[in-house]
PDB file of C-alpha atoms in Angstrom:
ATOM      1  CA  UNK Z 347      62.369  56.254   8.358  1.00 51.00           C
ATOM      2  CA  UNK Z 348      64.023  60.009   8.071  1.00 52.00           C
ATOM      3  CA  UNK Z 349      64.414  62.096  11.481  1.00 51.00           C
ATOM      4  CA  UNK Z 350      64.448  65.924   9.709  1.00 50.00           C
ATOM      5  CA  UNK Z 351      64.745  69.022  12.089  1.00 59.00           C
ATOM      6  CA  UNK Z 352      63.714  66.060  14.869  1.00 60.00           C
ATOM      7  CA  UNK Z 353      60.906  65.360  13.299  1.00 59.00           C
ATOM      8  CA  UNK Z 354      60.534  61.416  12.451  1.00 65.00           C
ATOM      9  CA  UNK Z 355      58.931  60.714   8.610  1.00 61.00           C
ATOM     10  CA  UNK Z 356      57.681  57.110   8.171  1.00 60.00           C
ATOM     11  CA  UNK Z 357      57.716  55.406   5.039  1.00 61.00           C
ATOM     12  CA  UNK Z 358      53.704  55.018   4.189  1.00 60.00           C
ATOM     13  CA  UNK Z 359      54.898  51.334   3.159  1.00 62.00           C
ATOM     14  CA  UNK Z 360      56.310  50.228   6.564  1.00 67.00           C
ATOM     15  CA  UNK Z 361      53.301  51.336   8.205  1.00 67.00           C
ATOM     16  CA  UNK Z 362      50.123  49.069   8.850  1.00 72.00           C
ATOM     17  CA  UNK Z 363      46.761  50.953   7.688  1.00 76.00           C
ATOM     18  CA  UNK Z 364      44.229  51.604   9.890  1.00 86.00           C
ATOM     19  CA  UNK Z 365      40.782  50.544   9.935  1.00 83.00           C
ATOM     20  CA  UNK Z 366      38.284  52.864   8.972  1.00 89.00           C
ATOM     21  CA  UNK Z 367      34.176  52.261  10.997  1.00 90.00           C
ATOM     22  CA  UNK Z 368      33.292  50.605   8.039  1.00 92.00           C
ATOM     23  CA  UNK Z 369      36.462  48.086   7.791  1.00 89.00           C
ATOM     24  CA  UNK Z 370      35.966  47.576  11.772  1.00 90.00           C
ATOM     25  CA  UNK Z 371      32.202  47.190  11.487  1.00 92.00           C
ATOM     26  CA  UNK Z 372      32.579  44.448   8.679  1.00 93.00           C
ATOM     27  CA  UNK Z 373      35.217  42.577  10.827  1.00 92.00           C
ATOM     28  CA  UNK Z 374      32.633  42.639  14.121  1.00 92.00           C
ATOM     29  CA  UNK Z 375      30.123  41.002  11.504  1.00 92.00           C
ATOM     30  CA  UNK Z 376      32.725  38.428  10.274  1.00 93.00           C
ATOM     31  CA  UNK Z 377      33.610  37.681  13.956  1.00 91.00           C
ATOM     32  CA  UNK Z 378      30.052  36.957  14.929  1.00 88.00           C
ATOM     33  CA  UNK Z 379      29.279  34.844  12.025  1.00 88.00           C
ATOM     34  CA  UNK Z 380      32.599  32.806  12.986  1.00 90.00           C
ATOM     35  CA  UNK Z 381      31.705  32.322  16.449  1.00 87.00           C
ATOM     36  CA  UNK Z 382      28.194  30.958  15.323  1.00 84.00           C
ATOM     37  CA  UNK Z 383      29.690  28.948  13.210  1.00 87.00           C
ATOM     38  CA  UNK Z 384      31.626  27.170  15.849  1.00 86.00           C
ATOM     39  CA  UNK Z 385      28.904  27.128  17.761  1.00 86.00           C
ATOM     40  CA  UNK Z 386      26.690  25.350  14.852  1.00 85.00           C
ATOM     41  CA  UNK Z 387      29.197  23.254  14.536  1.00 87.00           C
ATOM     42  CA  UNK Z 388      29.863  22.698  18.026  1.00 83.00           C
ATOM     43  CA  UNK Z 389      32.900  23.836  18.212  1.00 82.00           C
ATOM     44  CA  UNK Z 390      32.060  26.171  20.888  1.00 79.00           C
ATOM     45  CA  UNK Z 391      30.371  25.084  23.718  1.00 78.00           C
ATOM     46  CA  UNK Z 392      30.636  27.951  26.231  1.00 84.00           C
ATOM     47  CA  UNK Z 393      28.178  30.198  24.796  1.00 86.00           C
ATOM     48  CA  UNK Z 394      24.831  29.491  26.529  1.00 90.00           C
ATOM     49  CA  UNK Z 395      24.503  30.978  30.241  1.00 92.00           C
ATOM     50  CA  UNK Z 396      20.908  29.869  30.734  1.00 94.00           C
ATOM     51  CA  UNK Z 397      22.077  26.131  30.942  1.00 91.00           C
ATOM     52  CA  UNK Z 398      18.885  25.475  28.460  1.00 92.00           C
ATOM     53  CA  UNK Z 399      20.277  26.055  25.159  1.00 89.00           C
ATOM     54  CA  UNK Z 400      20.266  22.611  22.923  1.00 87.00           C
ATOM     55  CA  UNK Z 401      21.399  22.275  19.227  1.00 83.00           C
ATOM     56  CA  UNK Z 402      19.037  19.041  17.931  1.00 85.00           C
ATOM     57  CA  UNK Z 403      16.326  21.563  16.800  1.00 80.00           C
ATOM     58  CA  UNK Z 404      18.688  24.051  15.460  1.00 81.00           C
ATOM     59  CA  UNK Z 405      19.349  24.178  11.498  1.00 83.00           C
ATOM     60  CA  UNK Z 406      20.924  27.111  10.913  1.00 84.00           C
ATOM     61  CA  UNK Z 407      24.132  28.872  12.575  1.00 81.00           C
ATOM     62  CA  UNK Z 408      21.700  31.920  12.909  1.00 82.00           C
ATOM     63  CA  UNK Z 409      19.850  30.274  15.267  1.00 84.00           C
ATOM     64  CA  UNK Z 410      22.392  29.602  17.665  1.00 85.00           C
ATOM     65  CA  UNK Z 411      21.643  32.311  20.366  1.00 87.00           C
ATOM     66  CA  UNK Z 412      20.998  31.796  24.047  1.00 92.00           C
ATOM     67  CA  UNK Z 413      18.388  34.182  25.758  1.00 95.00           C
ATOM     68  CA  UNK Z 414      21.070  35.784  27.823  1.00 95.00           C
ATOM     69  CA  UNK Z 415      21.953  37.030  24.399  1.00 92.00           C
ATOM     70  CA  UNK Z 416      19.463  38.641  23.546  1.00 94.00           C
ATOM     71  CA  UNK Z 417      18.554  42.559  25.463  1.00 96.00           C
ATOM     72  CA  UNK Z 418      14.723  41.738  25.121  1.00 96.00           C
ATOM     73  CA  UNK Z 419      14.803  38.497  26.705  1.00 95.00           C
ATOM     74  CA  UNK Z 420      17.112  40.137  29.622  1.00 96.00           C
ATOM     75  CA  UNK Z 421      14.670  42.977  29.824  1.00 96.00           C
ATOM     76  CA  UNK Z 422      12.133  40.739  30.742  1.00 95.00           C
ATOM     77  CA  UNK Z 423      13.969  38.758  33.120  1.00 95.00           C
ATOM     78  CA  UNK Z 424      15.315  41.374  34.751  1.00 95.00           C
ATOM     79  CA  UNK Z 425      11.606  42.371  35.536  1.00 94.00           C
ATOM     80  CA  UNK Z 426      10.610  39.732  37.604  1.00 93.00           C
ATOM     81  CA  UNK Z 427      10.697  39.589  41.373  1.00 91.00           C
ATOM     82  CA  UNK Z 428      12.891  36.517  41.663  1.00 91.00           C
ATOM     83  CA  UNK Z 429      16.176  35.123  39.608  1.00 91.00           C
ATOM     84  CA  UNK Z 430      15.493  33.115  36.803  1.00 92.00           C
ATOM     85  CA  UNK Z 431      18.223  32.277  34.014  1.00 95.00           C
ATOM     86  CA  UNK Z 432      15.935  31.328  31.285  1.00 97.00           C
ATOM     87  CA  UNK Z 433      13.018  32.953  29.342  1.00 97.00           C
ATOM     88  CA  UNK Z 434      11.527  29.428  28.937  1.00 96.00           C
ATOM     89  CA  UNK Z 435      11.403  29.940  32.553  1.00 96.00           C
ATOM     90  CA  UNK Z 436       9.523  33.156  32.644  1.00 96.00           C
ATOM     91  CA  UNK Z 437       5.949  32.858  34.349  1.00 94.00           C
ATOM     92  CA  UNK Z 438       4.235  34.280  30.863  1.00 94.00           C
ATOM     93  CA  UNK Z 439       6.634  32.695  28.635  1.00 95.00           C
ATOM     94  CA  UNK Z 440       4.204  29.502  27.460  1.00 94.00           C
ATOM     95  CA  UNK Z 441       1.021  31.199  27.529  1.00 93.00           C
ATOM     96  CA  UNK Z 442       2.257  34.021  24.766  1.00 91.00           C
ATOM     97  CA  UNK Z 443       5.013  32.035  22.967  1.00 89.00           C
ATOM     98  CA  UNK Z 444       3.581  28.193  23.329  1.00 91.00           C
ATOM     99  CA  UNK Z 445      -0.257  28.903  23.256  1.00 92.00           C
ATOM    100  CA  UNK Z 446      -1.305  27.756  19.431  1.00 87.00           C
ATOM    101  CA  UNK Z 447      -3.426  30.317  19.492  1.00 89.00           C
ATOM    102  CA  UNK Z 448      -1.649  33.061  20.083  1.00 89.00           C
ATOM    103  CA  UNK Z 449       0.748  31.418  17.029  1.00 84.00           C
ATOM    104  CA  UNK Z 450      -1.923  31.480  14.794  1.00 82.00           C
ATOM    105  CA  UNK Z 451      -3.467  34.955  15.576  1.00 84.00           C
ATOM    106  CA  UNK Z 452       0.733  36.157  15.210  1.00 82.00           C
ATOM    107  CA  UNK Z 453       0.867  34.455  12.272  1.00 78.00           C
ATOM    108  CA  UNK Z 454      -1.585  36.551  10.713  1.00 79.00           C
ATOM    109  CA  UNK Z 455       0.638  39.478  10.414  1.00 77.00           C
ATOM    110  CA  UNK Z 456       3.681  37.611   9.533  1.00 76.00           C
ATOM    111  CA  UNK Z 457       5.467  37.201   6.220  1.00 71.00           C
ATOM    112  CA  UNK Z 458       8.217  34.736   5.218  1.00 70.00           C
ATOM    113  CA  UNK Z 459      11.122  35.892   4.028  1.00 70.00           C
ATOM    114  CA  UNK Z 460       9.678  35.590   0.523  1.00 75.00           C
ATOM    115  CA  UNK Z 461       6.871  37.830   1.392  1.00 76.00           C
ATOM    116  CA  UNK Z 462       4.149  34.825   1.468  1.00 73.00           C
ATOM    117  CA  UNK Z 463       1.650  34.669   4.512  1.00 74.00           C
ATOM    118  CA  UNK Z 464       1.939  31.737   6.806  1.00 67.00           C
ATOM    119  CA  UNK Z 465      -1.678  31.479   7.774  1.00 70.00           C
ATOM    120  CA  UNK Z 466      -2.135  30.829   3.462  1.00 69.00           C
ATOM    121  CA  UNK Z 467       0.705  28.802   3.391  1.00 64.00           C
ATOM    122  CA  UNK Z 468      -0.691  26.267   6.315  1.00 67.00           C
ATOM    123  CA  UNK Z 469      -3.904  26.807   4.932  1.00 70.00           C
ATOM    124  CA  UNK Z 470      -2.651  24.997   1.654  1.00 67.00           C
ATOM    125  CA  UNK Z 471      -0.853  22.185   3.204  1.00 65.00           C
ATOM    126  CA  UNK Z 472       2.539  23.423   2.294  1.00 59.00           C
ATOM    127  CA  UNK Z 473       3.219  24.605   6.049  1.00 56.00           C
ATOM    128  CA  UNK Z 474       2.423  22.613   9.379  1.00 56.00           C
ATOM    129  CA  UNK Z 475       1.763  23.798  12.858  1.00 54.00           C
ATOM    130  CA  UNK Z 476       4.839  23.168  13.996  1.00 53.00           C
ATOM    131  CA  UNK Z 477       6.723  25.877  11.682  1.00 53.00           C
ATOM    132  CA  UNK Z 478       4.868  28.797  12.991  1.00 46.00           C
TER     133      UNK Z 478
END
């Protein structure tokens, strides 16, 4: 480091770079994928606040969300006249999310992630109920 006319110069070396949005954006997704991870792995055992969350069904690190989590799920909690900590709680949660029904008539409009219909794909034996 110089000091001309009172003015310090840095050597560009000594100094750490900063991170641009992109750099900081890319290290928020790292950070999340970490933490689910841990929690996949479980590692982490303070994430769920609904005291319902349960790994045995869960096979990816993706999947390991609790409903507090997520601003839809909060939405609709926050709607309701009294305090409930868990969408599986929610009055209308088993009629439009449990009711095979309303799973098959969704299912129509879905697509897997290779662009294949579910309703075709349990229609052919290679999906079962319990997938949708």
């Amino acid at each position: 480091m110089e000091n001309v006319n009172s003015v310090e110069i840095y050597d560009y070396e000594e100094l750490e770079p900063i991170a641009n949005e992109e750099e900081i954006a890319e290290f928020r997704i790292e950070l999340e994928e970490e933490e689910m991870l841990r929690r996949f792995c479980g590692e982490s055992r303070q994430w769920c606040t609904c005291s319902n969350c349960c790994l045995t069904l869960v096979t990816k690190q993706e999947e390991c969300f609790c409903c507090n989590d997520i601003m839809r799920c909060m939405d609709k909690l926050n709607e309701l006249d009294q305090q409930v900590q868990c969408i599986t709680s929610h009055p209308g949660f088993e009629s439009v999310c449990l009711d095979k029904y309303v799973l098959e008539t969704a299912a129509v409009g879905l697509k897997t992630r290779g662009n294949r219909s579910y309703t075709i794909l349990r229609e052919k034996g290679f999906a079962k109920e319990s997938e949708y």
